[in-house]
């Protein structure tokens, strides 16, 4: 358990160290972070300064939907018994689409002249005028040009009476006086001053004319229409704009145009019904006059006063039959009127009269459905053409309904006729009982029956005319305004706090990403930590980079950091070699590296100097037979070396050694001439003979060998080494090449290997 706790503690400590190292890695570039944050905040302030604030305006309305408890059913409850209200319901989704329709938004733009913008350019920010521009432009060639033109004019007020005008694309249009007609490629226009007294503070005004279609599309996207909840018919309309008053006017005008459109639709049905009733009244009035004239003439000719009183007893028995005959005749005549109306208007899409009194539910339903489709067709045609697939489909439906309605009316007429036949038969049976009644009574009764039918129908149509007039008089708006448009004084964009916070984060993120990417693609070794993460071999120490080109550190400033590092290296080497038994012979220390240029020769020279300064007899030996650098660094000429010794048996070891000019305890053997077969020379028996001889003479033999990643020469000398110092140069060696020393260490191919 204690072991587990110790492991857990070590893991936490290692994690803390890693986090600290990561933090330090970025902290080194604190100047970058500071500069980036400052620049980001400056850009953010400039953006906030340049961007025009946007304010949100909103209005709330309630669609008068009968399902939701509002609408005409509530306002006109006193007229429900008249049957003029119908049973149409407003779909909230449909009304939302109508509010955002191109037709209504186009009417709003035209009324407020939103497609003409007056703009003032400041030093940093551009500002729109709204009802406060110092000038106003009027087109003289009609609205069609104004709504189709795309142009921008720059007007400069020169005095209270004159100005210069320039088309930003076509160039100057000259200098003119206010109220003077100006000829342009877009038509004739004139400018009217709106300022009085002093000249405007900013005499330059840009006038931008935007095509109506583009403005409609823009506002359809900008205006948000959403229900407050799913269970109510309350709708919230919002719009963001730089000018609060303009946004409020747009929303209020939008609601007004929507109500006007809804009222017009409702009035169309009522007006169509009123026209039909009026035409029927004129016909019935003429027929009623003829019947009344016939009745008066009959009484006059036959000198009759009150024929009805003479047959009171008999008429009481047949009153019920007459009433039924009267109702049947009324229904029959109404059916005939509707059939005549359909025949006269065949192929047309006019609204049909409703609530005429026909008792057939199917006919009433078909008429209501027909009128609903006619209204929908007319609404679509406002923004479309007859070739629109939706219009074609509606025409087909209307034709089908007309056919169904004609068939239903004919069937109803036939049914009524059958009923009348039966009633007439019944009446004849009763008439047989009153055969004694004078013939005049029968003739007058026929005239009176016709008179009653005409009177009933005439009174019925008069009542319907009044009901239709009431519906026209009390037509209410479709939307009730709950809250008129109002604006929030706090800008919704740009959001200062969010932008400043974002700029701060971006300022920190940019250098972070740069450092991270730079570190991600950096494959060089930079610190001892990079080696410790990859290698298990012991590390002797670190030698700081030397800026001077002096190869002998130990012959210069002996108090420098480099000199102290070599002394520490000497101590660590003695510690590692303390357990190595050499039988009082010299200790051989080989130096190698992964690739050329890592500084092993530099280390070899100064390590030998350090050991020599401690009073030990040291031999510095060059065994890099392929690219020898030792004599070049020491500044000595060509001398006999190892290759000469191996290839010429007459040469003795003493012939190779020469003493360093400044250090009496330091002798040197160079590598000699570069041979064509270095690897074969390394296996020569004289190599062993050479090492056995020099180990008897020297305390330390420092051997500079070839890089192990390039050639096999160094590995062939492993048996002669008491210790291998593997030199790794920071900011030079690729991390991916650390697999070379790791493999050599694991396979123990280099004796007593340590990293420097």
PDB file of C-alpha atoms in Angstrom, residues 67-242:
ATOM      1  CA  UNK A  67     -59.939  29.270 -31.930  1.00  0.00           C
ATOM      2  CA  UNK A  68     -57.886  31.475 -29.640  1.00  0.00           C
ATOM      3  CA  UNK A  69     -60.832  33.391 -28.225  1.00  0.00           C
ATOM      4  CA  UNK A  70     -60.568  36.588 -30.272  1.00  0.00           C
ATOM      5  CA  UNK A  71     -61.538  37.801 -33.707  1.00  0.00           C
ATOM      6  CA  UNK A  72     -64.861  38.798 -35.247  1.00  0.00           C
ATOM      7  CA  UNK A  73     -66.859  36.137 -33.366  1.00  0.00           C
ATOM      8  CA  UNK A  74     -66.108  37.993 -30.140  1.00  0.00           C
ATOM      9  CA  UNK A  75     -66.558  41.510 -31.468  1.00  0.00           C
ATOM     10  CA  UNK A  76     -69.789  40.789 -33.445  1.00  0.00           C
ATOM     11  CA  UNK A  77     -71.516  38.342 -31.083  1.00  0.00           C
ATOM     12  CA  UNK A  78     -74.748  40.375 -31.412  1.00  0.00           C
ATOM     13  CA  UNK A  79     -74.938  39.441 -35.105  1.00  0.00           C
ATOM     14  CA  UNK A  80     -74.337  35.704 -34.789  1.00  0.00           C
ATOM     15  CA  UNK A  81     -78.021  34.942 -35.409  1.00  0.00           C
ATOM     16  CA  UNK A  82     -77.795  36.702 -38.786  1.00  0.00           C
ATOM     17  CA  UNK A  83     -75.365  34.105 -40.191  1.00  0.00           C
ATOM     18  CA  UNK A  84     -72.977  36.670 -41.651  1.00  0.00           C
ATOM     19  CA  UNK A  85     -69.839  35.696 -39.744  1.00  0.00           C
ATOM     20  CA  UNK A  86     -69.098  32.386 -41.398  1.00  0.00           C
ATOM     21  CA  UNK A  87     -66.821  29.799 -39.815  1.00  0.00           C
ATOM     22  CA  UNK A  88     -63.407  30.632 -41.319  1.00  0.00           C
ATOM     23  CA  UNK A  89     -60.418  30.369 -38.994  1.00  0.00           C
ATOM     24  CA  UNK A  90     -57.099  32.203 -39.266  1.00  0.00           C
ATOM     25  CA  UNK A  91     -54.072  29.910 -39.234  1.00  0.00           C
ATOM     26  CA  UNK A  92     -51.265  31.570 -37.271  1.00  0.00           C
ATOM     27  CA  UNK A  93     -48.641  30.101 -39.592  1.00  0.00           C
ATOM     28  CA  UNK A  94     -50.484  31.448 -42.627  1.00  0.00           C
ATOM     29  CA  UNK A  95     -50.776  34.913 -41.101  1.00  0.00           C
ATOM     30  CA  UNK A  96     -47.053  34.929 -40.309  1.00  0.00           C
ATOM     31  CA  UNK A  97     -46.312  34.200 -43.958  1.00  0.00           C
ATOM     32  CA  UNK A  98     -48.682  36.978 -45.018  1.00  0.00           C
ATOM     33  CA  UNK A  99     -46.905  39.425 -42.696  1.00  0.00           C
ATOM     34  CA  UNK A 100     -43.602  38.549 -44.389  1.00  0.00           C
ATOM     35  CA  UNK A 101     -45.037  38.451 -47.911  1.00  0.00           C
ATOM     36  CA  UNK A 102     -43.359  40.458 -50.649  1.00  0.00           C
ATOM     37  CA  UNK A 103     -46.565  42.359 -51.356  1.00  0.00           C
ATOM     38  CA  UNK A 104     -46.989  43.782 -47.856  1.00  0.00           C
ATOM     39  CA  UNK A 105     -43.281  44.516 -47.336  1.00  0.00           C
ATOM     40  CA  UNK A 106     -43.173  46.168 -50.752  1.00  0.00           C
ATOM     41  CA  UNK A 107     -46.044  48.444 -49.739  1.00  0.00           C
ATOM     42  CA  UNK A 108     -44.176  49.338 -46.527  1.00  0.00           C
ATOM     43  CA  UNK A 109     -41.024  50.250 -48.476  1.00  0.00           C
ATOM     44  CA  UNK A 110     -42.993  52.373 -50.923  1.00  0.00           C
ATOM     45  CA  UNK A 111     -44.839  54.272 -48.209  1.00  0.00           C
ATOM     46  CA  UNK A 112     -41.684  55.028 -46.201  1.00  0.00           C
ATOM     47  CA  UNK A 113     -39.430  55.404 -49.312  1.00  0.00           C
ATOM     48  CA  UNK A 114     -36.897  53.058 -47.774  1.00  0.00           C
ATOM     49  CA  UNK A 115     -35.215  52.284 -51.094  1.00  0.00           C
ATOM     50  CA  UNK A 116     -33.710  55.795 -51.128  1.00  0.00           C
ATOM     51  CA  UNK A 117     -30.968  56.160 -48.512  1.00  0.00           C
ATOM     52  CA  UNK A 118     -29.308  59.393 -47.475  1.00  0.00           C
ATOM     53  CA  UNK A 119     -25.836  58.765 -46.063  1.00  0.00           C
ATOM     54  CA  UNK A 120     -23.223  60.904 -44.347  1.00  0.00           C
ATOM     55  CA  UNK A 121     -19.621  59.713 -44.213  1.00  0.00           C
ATOM     56  CA  UNK A 122     -17.702  60.544 -41.058  1.00  0.00           C
ATOM     57  CA  UNK A 123     -14.002  60.164 -40.364  1.00  0.00           C
ATOM     58  CA  UNK A 124     -14.512  56.603 -39.155  1.00  0.00           C
ATOM     59  CA  UNK A 125     -18.194  55.682 -39.254  1.00  0.00           C
ATOM     60  CA  UNK A 126     -20.889  55.977 -41.917  1.00  0.00           C
ATOM     61  CA  UNK A 127     -24.245  57.332 -40.687  1.00  0.00           C
ATOM     62  CA  UNK A 128     -27.694  57.093 -42.282  1.00  0.00           C
ATOM     63  CA  UNK A 129     -30.096  60.009 -42.324  1.00  0.00           C
ATOM     64  CA  UNK A 130     -33.744  59.293 -41.591  1.00  0.00           C
ATOM     65  CA  UNK A 131     -36.177  62.165 -42.019  1.00  0.00           C
ATOM     66  CA  UNK A 132     -33.374  64.568 -41.096  1.00  0.00           C
ATOM     67  CA  UNK A 133     -31.343  64.734 -44.322  1.00  0.00           C
ATOM     68  CA  UNK A 134     -30.483  68.291 -45.397  1.00  0.00           C
ATOM     69  CA  UNK A 135     -31.754  67.559 -48.935  1.00  0.00           C
ATOM     70  CA  UNK A 136     -34.392  65.391 -50.601  1.00  0.00           C
ATOM     71  CA  UNK A 137     -34.349  63.835 -54.093  1.00  0.00           C
ATOM     72  CA  UNK A 138     -37.517  63.546 -56.205  1.00  0.00           C
ATOM     73  CA  UNK A 139     -37.873  61.579 -59.455  1.00  0.00           C
ATOM     74  CA  UNK A 140     -40.042  63.239 -62.090  1.00  0.00           C
ATOM     75  CA  UNK A 141     -40.518  60.243 -64.409  1.00  0.00           C
ATOM     76  CA  UNK A 142     -42.728  58.106 -62.182  1.00  0.00           C
ATOM     77  CA  UNK A 143     -42.192  55.576 -59.470  1.00  0.00           C
ATOM     78  CA  UNK A 144     -41.311  52.753 -61.879  1.00  0.00           C
ATOM     79  CA  UNK A 145     -37.861  54.223 -62.498  1.00  0.00           C
ATOM     80  CA  UNK A 146     -37.327  54.928 -58.817  1.00  0.00           C
ATOM     81  CA  UNK A 147     -38.086  51.324 -57.883  1.00  0.00           C
ATOM     82  CA  UNK A 148     -35.901  49.746 -60.588  1.00  0.00           C
ATOM     83  CA  UNK A 149     -32.857  52.035 -60.548  1.00  0.00           C
ATOM     84  CA  UNK A 150     -29.592  51.219 -58.826  1.00  0.00           C
ATOM     85  CA  UNK A 151     -27.344  54.244 -58.455  1.00  0.00           C
ATOM     86  CA  UNK A 152     -25.396  56.317 -55.953  1.00  0.00           C
ATOM     87  CA  UNK A 153     -25.061  60.095 -56.100  1.00  0.00           C
ATOM     88  CA  UNK A 154     -22.697  62.331 -54.166  1.00  0.00           C
ATOM     89  CA  UNK A 155     -24.276  65.723 -53.548  1.00  0.00           C
ATOM     90  CA  UNK A 156     -22.266  68.610 -52.146  1.00  0.00           C
ATOM     91  CA  UNK A 157     -24.178  71.633 -50.911  1.00  0.00           C
ATOM     92  CA  UNK A 158     -22.303  74.702 -52.156  1.00  0.00           C
ATOM     93  CA  UNK A 159     -24.673  77.357 -50.860  1.00  0.00           C
ATOM     94  CA  UNK A 160     -28.243  77.796 -49.745  1.00  0.00           C
ATOM     95  CA  UNK A 161     -29.348  77.748 -53.372  1.00  0.00           C
ATOM     96  CA  UNK A 162     -26.846  75.598 -55.288  1.00  0.00           C
ATOM     97  CA  UNK A 163     -25.142  72.238 -55.162  1.00  0.00           C
ATOM     98  CA  UNK A 164     -22.913  69.942 -57.215  1.00  0.00           C
ATOM     99  CA  UNK A 165     -23.929  66.375 -57.996  1.00  0.00           C
ATOM    100  CA  UNK A 166     -21.844  63.414 -59.084  1.00  0.00           C
ATOM    101  CA  UNK A 167     -22.760  59.873 -60.091  1.00  0.00           C
ATOM    102  CA  UNK A 168     -20.218  57.585 -58.416  1.00  0.00           C
ATOM    103  CA  UNK A 169     -20.040  55.449 -61.569  1.00  0.00           C
ATOM    104  CA  UNK A 170     -20.672  57.885 -64.428  1.00  0.00           C
ATOM    105  CA  UNK A 171     -18.904  60.940 -63.032  1.00  0.00           C
ATOM    106  CA  UNK A 172     -19.928  64.558 -62.504  1.00  0.00           C
ATOM    107  CA  UNK A 173     -23.434  65.720 -63.424  1.00  0.00           C
ATOM    108  CA  UNK A 174     -22.604  69.394 -62.992  1.00  0.00           C
ATOM    109  CA  UNK A 175     -23.637  72.194 -60.652  1.00  0.00           C
ATOM    110  CA  UNK A 176     -27.324  73.059 -60.280  1.00  0.00           C
ATOM    111  CA  UNK A 177     -29.732  75.088 -58.233  1.00  0.00           C
ATOM    112  CA  UNK A 178     -32.206  73.575 -55.817  1.00  0.00           C
ATOM    113  CA  UNK A 179     -35.517  72.845 -57.515  1.00  0.00           C
ATOM    114  CA  UNK A 180     -33.887  72.781 -60.959  1.00  0.00           C
ATOM    115  CA  UNK A 181     -34.559  69.721 -63.127  1.00  0.00           C
ATOM    116  CA  UNK A 182     -31.514  67.467 -63.609  1.00  0.00           C
ATOM    117  CA  UNK A 183     -31.219  65.055 -66.531  1.00  0.00           C
ATOM    118  CA  UNK A 184     -29.575  61.713 -65.747  1.00  0.00           C
ATOM    119  CA  UNK A 185     -29.391  58.321 -67.500  1.00  0.00           C
ATOM    120  CA  UNK A 186     -31.995  57.155 -64.994  1.00  0.00           C
ATOM    121  CA  UNK A 187     -34.478  59.908 -65.756  1.00  0.00           C
ATOM    122  CA  UNK A 188     -35.214  63.451 -64.640  1.00  0.00           C
ATOM    123  CA  UNK A 189     -34.874  64.404 -61.006  1.00  0.00           C
ATOM    124  CA  UNK A 190     -34.599  67.423 -58.780  1.00  0.00           C
ATOM    125  CA  UNK A 191     -33.245  68.163 -55.331  1.00  0.00           C
ATOM    126  CA  UNK A 192     -35.133  70.081 -52.668  1.00  0.00           C
ATOM    127  CA  UNK A 193     -33.371  71.636 -49.654  1.00  0.00           C
ATOM    128  CA  UNK A 194     -34.671  70.507 -46.277  1.00  0.00           C
ATOM    129  CA  UNK A 195     -32.507  72.858 -44.247  1.00  0.00           C
ATOM    130  CA  UNK A 196     -33.434  76.372 -43.252  1.00  0.00           C
ATOM    131  CA  UNK A 197     -31.196  79.108 -42.044  1.00  0.00           C
ATOM    132  CA  UNK A 198     -27.563  78.095 -41.776  1.00  0.00           C
ATOM    133  CA  UNK A 199     -25.754  75.709 -44.105  1.00  0.00           C
ATOM    134  CA  UNK A 200     -25.649  72.036 -42.980  1.00  0.00           C
ATOM    135  CA  UNK A 201     -22.600  71.134 -40.898  1.00  0.00           C
ATOM    136  CA  UNK A 202     -21.731  68.318 -43.290  1.00  0.00           C
ATOM    137  CA  UNK A 203     -22.305  69.589 -46.846  1.00  0.00           C
ATOM    138  CA  UNK A 204     -21.633  66.210 -48.528  1.00  0.00           C
ATOM    139  CA  UNK A 205     -24.531  63.752 -48.728  1.00  0.00           C
ATOM    140  CA  UNK A 206     -24.500  60.398 -50.507  1.00  0.00           C
ATOM    141  CA  UNK A 207     -27.868  59.343 -51.951  1.00  0.00           C
ATOM    142  CA  UNK A 208     -28.131  55.634 -52.668  1.00  0.00           C
ATOM    143  CA  UNK A 209     -31.053  54.281 -54.699  1.00  0.00           C
ATOM    144  CA  UNK A 210     -31.621  50.557 -54.282  1.00  0.00           C
ATOM    145  CA  UNK A 211     -33.924  48.448 -56.504  1.00  0.00           C
ATOM    146  CA  UNK A 212     -37.194  47.566 -54.826  1.00  0.00           C
ATOM    147  CA  UNK A 213     -36.688  43.825 -55.259  1.00  0.00           C
ATOM    148  CA  UNK A 214     -33.396  43.904 -53.379  1.00  0.00           C
ATOM    149  CA  UNK A 215     -34.906  45.924 -50.545  1.00  0.00           C
ATOM    150  CA  UNK A 216     -37.849  43.541 -50.241  1.00  0.00           C
ATOM    151  CA  UNK A 217     -35.539  40.529 -50.034  1.00  0.00           C
ATOM    152  CA  UNK A 218     -33.369  42.307 -47.475  1.00  0.00           C
ATOM    153  CA  UNK A 219     -36.277  43.211 -45.199  1.00  0.00           C
ATOM    154  CA  UNK A 220     -37.847  39.758 -45.508  1.00  0.00           C
ATOM    155  CA  UNK A 221     -34.655  38.350 -44.016  1.00  0.00           C
ATOM    156  CA  UNK A 222     -34.284  41.099 -41.411  1.00  0.00           C
ATOM    157  CA  UNK A 223     -37.847  41.075 -40.059  1.00  0.00           C
ATOM    158  CA  UNK A 224     -38.459  38.248 -37.595  1.00  0.00           C
ATOM    159  CA  UNK A 225     -42.076  37.176 -37.044  1.00  0.00           C
ATOM    160  CA  UNK A 226     -42.606  34.539 -34.358  1.00  0.00           C
ATOM    161  CA  UNK A 227     -45.488  33.463 -32.083  1.00  0.00           C
ATOM    162  CA  UNK A 228     -44.834  34.086 -28.405  1.00  0.00           C
ATOM    163  CA  UNK A 229     -46.084  30.580 -27.505  1.00  0.00           C
ATOM    164  CA  UNK A 230     -47.663  27.690 -29.379  1.00  0.00           C
ATOM    165  CA  UNK A 231     -51.006  27.990 -27.585  1.00  0.00           C
ATOM    166  CA  UNK A 232     -51.720  31.656 -28.284  1.00  0.00           C
ATOM    167  CA  UNK A 233     -52.266  33.768 -31.365  1.00  0.00           C
ATOM    168  CA  UNK A 234     -49.955  36.522 -30.094  1.00  0.00           C
ATOM    169  CA  UNK A 235     -47.121  37.317 -32.506  1.00  0.00           C
ATOM    170  CA  UNK A 236     -43.902  39.193 -31.789  1.00  0.00           C
ATOM    171  CA  UNK A 237     -42.333  41.131 -34.682  1.00  0.00           C
ATOM    172  CA  UNK A 238     -38.698  42.261 -34.341  1.00  0.00           C
ATOM    173  CA  UNK A 239     -36.265  44.208 -36.498  1.00  0.00           C
ATOM    174  CA  UNK A 240     -32.687  45.345 -35.969  1.00  0.00           C
ATOM    175  CA  UNK A 241     -31.642  48.687 -37.419  1.00  0.00           C
ATOM    176  CA  UNK A 242     -29.097  51.414 -36.823  1.00  0.00           C
TER     177      UNK A 242
END
